[in-house]
Structures are given as C-alpha cells and as structure tokens.
Short mmCIF file of C-alpha atoms in Angstrom, two decimals:
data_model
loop_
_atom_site.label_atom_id
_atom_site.label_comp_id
_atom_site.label_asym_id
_atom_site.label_seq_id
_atom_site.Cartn_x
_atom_site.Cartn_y
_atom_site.Cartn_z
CA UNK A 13 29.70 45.12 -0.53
CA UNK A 14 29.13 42.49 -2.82
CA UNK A 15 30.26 39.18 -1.29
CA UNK A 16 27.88 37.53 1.26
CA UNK A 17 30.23 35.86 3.22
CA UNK A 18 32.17 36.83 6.15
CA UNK A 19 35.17 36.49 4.58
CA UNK A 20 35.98 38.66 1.78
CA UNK A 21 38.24 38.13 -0.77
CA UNK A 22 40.49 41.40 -1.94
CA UNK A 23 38.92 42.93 -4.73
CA UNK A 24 42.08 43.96 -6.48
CA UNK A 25 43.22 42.62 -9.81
CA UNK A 26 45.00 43.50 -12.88
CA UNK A 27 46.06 41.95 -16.29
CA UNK A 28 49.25 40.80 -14.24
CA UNK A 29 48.09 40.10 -10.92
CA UNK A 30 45.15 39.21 -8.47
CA UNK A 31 45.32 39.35 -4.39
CA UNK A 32 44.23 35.88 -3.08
CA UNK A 33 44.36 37.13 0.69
CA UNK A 34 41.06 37.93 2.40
CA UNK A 35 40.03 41.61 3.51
CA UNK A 36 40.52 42.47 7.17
CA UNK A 37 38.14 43.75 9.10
CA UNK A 38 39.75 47.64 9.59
CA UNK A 39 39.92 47.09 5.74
CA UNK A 40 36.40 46.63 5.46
CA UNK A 41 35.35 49.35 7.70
CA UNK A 42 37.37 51.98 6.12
CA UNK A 43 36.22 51.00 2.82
CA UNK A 44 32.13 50.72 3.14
CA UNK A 45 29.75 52.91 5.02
CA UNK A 46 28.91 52.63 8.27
CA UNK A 47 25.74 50.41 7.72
CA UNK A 48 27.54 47.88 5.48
CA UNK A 49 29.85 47.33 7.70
CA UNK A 50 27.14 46.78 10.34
CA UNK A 51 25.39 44.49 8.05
CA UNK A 52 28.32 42.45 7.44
CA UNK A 53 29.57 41.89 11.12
CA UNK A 54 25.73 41.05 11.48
CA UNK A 55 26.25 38.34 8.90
CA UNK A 56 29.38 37.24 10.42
CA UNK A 57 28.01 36.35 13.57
CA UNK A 58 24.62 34.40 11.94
CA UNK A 59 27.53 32.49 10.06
CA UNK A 60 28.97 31.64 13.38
CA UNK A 61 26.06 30.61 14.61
CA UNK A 62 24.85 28.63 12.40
CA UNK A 63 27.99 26.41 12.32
CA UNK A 64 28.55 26.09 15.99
CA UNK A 65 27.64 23.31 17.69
CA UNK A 66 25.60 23.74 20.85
CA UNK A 67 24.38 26.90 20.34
CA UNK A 68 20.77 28.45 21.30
CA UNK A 69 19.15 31.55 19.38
CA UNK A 70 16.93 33.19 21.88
CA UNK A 71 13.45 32.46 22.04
CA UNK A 72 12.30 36.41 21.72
CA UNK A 73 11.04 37.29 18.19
CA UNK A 74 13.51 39.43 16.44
CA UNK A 75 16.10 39.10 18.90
CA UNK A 76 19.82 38.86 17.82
CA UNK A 77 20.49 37.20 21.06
CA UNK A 78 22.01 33.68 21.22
CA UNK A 79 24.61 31.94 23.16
CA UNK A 80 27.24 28.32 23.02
CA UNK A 81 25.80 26.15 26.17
CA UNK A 82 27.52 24.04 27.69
CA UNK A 83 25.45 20.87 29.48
CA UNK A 84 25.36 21.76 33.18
CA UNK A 85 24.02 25.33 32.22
CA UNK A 86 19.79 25.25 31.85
CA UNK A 87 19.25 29.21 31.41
CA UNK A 88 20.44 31.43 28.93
CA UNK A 89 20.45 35.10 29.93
CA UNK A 90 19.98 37.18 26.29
CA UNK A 91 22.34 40.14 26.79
CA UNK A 92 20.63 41.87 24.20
CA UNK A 93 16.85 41.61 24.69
CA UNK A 94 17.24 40.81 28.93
CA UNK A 95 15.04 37.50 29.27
CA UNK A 96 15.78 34.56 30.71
CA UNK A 97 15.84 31.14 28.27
CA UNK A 98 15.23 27.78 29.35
CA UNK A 99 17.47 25.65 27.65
CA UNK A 100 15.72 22.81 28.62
CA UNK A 101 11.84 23.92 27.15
CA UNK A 102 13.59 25.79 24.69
CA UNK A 103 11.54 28.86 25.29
CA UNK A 104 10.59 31.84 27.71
CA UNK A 105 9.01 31.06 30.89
CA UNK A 106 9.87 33.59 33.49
CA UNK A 107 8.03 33.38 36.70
CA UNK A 108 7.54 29.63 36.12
CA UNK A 109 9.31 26.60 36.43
CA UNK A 110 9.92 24.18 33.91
CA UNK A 111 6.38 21.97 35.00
CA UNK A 112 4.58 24.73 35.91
CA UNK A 113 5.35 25.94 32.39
CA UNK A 114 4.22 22.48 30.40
CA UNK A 115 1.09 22.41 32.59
CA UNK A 116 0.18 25.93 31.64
CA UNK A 117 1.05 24.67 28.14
CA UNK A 118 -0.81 21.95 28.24
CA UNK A 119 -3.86 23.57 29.25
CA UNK A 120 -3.25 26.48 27.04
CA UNK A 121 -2.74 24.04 23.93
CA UNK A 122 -6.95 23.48 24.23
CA UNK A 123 -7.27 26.76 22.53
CA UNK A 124 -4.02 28.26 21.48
CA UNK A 125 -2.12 26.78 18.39
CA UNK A 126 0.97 28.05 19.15
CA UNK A 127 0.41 26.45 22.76
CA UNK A 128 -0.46 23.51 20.70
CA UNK A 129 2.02 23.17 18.12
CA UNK A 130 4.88 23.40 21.19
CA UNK A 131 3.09 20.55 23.12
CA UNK A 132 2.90 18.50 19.97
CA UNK A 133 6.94 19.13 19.65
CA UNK A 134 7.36 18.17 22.84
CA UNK A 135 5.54 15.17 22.25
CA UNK A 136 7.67 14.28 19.21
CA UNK A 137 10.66 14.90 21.52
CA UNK A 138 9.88 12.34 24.06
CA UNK A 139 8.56 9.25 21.12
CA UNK A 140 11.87 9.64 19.28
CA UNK A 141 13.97 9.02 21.98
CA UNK A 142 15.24 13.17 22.23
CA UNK A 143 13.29 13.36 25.87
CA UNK A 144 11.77 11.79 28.42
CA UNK A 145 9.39 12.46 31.55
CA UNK A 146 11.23 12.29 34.78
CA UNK A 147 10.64 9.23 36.54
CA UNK A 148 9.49 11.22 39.88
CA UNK A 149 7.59 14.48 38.84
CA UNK A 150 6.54 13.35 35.17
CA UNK A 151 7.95 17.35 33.66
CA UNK A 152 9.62 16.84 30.12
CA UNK A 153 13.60 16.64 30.36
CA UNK A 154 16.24 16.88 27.68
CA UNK A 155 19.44 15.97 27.62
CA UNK A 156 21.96 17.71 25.34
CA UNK A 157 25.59 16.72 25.49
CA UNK A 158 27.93 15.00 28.12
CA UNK A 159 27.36 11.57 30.07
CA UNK A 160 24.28 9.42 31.06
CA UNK A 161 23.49 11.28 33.81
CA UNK A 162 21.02 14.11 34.42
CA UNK A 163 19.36 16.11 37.09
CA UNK A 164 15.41 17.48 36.92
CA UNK A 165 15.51 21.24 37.39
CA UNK A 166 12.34 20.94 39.09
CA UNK A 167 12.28 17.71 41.82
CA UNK A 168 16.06 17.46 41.43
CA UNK A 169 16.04 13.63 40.79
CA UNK A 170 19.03 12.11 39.30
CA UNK A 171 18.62 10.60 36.36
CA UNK A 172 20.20 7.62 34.18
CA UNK A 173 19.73 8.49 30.68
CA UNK A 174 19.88 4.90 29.44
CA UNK A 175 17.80 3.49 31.48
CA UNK A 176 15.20 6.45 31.81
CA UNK A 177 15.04 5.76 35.66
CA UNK A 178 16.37 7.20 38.97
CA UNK A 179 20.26 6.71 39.08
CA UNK A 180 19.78 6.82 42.83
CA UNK A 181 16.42 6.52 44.27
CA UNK A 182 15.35 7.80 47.61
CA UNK A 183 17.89 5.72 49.48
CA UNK A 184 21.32 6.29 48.03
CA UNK A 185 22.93 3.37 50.16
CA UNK A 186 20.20 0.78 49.44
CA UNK A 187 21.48 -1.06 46.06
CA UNK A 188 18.54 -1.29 44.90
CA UNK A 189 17.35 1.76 44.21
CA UNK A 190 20.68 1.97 41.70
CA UNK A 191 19.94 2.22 38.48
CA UNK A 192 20.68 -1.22 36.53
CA UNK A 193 23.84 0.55 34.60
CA UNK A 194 24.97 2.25 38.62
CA UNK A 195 24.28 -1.64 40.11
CA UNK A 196 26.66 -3.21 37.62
CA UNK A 197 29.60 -0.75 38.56
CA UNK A 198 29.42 0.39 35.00
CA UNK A 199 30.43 3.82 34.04
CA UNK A 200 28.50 5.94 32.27
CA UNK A 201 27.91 5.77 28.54
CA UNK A 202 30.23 8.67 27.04
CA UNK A 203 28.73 8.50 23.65
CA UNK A 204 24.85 7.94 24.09
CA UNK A 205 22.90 9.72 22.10
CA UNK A 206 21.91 12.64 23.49
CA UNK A 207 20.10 15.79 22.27
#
C-alpha cells in the first residue's frame, strides 16, 4: 500500500474523473495481503495514539500495549504483554509500591545508568513544577489532569496541589490543619497546571 496514513484516499482516476472519498477498511482488506493490512491497522492505532491526549504506551520494550487514563486511575493493566504500569512512576514495578520502588531506584542509580537516568527525570519532574514529594512520606507524586486535589498511593495523604501541602492534616475538624486554599472556602483550581 503506498499511503502511510490511516486514511487512504481511493486510488481510482481517469482522464474524466478522480474519487475524492477515502478507502474503507473491508476495502482495504480485500484489496492488500494479509500483512499489509496488518501493518496498516498497526499504523492506525500508533496514529491514534499519538494524537490522543492522556494516553500511556506501556513501559515493556516492544510492547504494543497502551491505554487513555483517566486521573483517578494509577495502574495500567497492558492487555497485550500482562504487566501492571504505574501511571504515576511511569514504569514497571510489580511487587513494589510506588516508594519502595524510588528507594530501590535510588540506590540502584549508584551503579546502574538506566537507574540513574530515571532518578535524574524524576528529579527534573519535581524542579519544574511537574511533581512534588508528598508532604508526609516524601515518595514522588504526579498529578495529571482534573482539580487541585490528590491522594499518595502509598500513605494516602490528601493533597492540595497548589499549595504542595496536606489538604487535610491529621485532624480533619481542626481548621488548621486545612490547607490555606481549603481555609479560605475556596474551591479548587480547575485549570492549574497539571501534568
């Protein structure tokens, strides 16, 4: 097939006429083999991808796998190559939880430049703004769509995004453990930047 985009134009034309409609997809399976057609529904779908917002290619090398997240999901379960991805770390860490993962990291990062060139990105994360350590168990959280607020996956703290501190505290009826945005009755900021 010689177009590389998903949607293909007819091919026919004459000295009188040309189609302007695009191919459909039985059309395109009846007319190419088998693996061209495969190739082309590949391409489809890494077209999709690529221009929808909010979605996650899985960590696993070579794996076709990837998903649209929505903000209160953390874990994305590949269909095709079965592992679990943290949506938060952005990677694979089965059998650990999202500290237990950066501390491995961390230590790991000593002698491993993979190890090392993750911690430095998480790094980068948390100076621009993108992430932040949780106020109450210091892991690396990230916050990708939706209002202010945000919960650790590991101590469960609530956090205000704004203010990078406890929206709560320990004591959810003493005011002053509200955050400052919570203790001014304001609502949360719909269009914060968030990553």
């Amino acid at each position: 097939m010689m177009s590389e985009e998903p949607e293909v134009s007819c091919p026919y034309r004459d000295d009188t006429y040309s189609c302007a409609r695009s191919l459909q997809e039985r059309e395109i399976r009846a007319l190419v083999p088998a693996e061209e057609y495969e190739r082309w529904l590949q391409r489809g779908l890494s077209v999709a991808e690529s221009r929808c917002e909010g979605s996650y290619h899985c960590a696993t090398p070579d794996c076709l796998g990837w998903c649209v997240y929505e903000d209160t999901v953390n874990v994305f379960h590949c269909p095709v190559c079965r592992k679990h991805n943290c949506l938060i770390c952005k990677s694979i860490h089965e059998g650990m939880n999202c500290k237990q993962y950066q501390d491995d990291l961390a230590a790991r990062a000593i002698n491993d430049s993979a190890a090392r060139r993750t911690t430095l990105l998480l790094k980068t994360l948390v100076q621009s703004g993108e992430a932040m350590h949780c106020p109450q168990c210091g892991i690396i959280v990230q916050k990708r769509d939706g209002c202010d607020w945000l919960r650790c996956t590991v101590c469960h703290t609530e956090i205000c995004w704004v203010t990078r501190g406890p929206r709560w505290g320990p004591r959810v009826r003493n005011p002053s453990f509200l955050c400052s945005i919570h203790s001014f009755s304001l609502i949360c900021h719909l269009k914060s930047s968030t990553v």
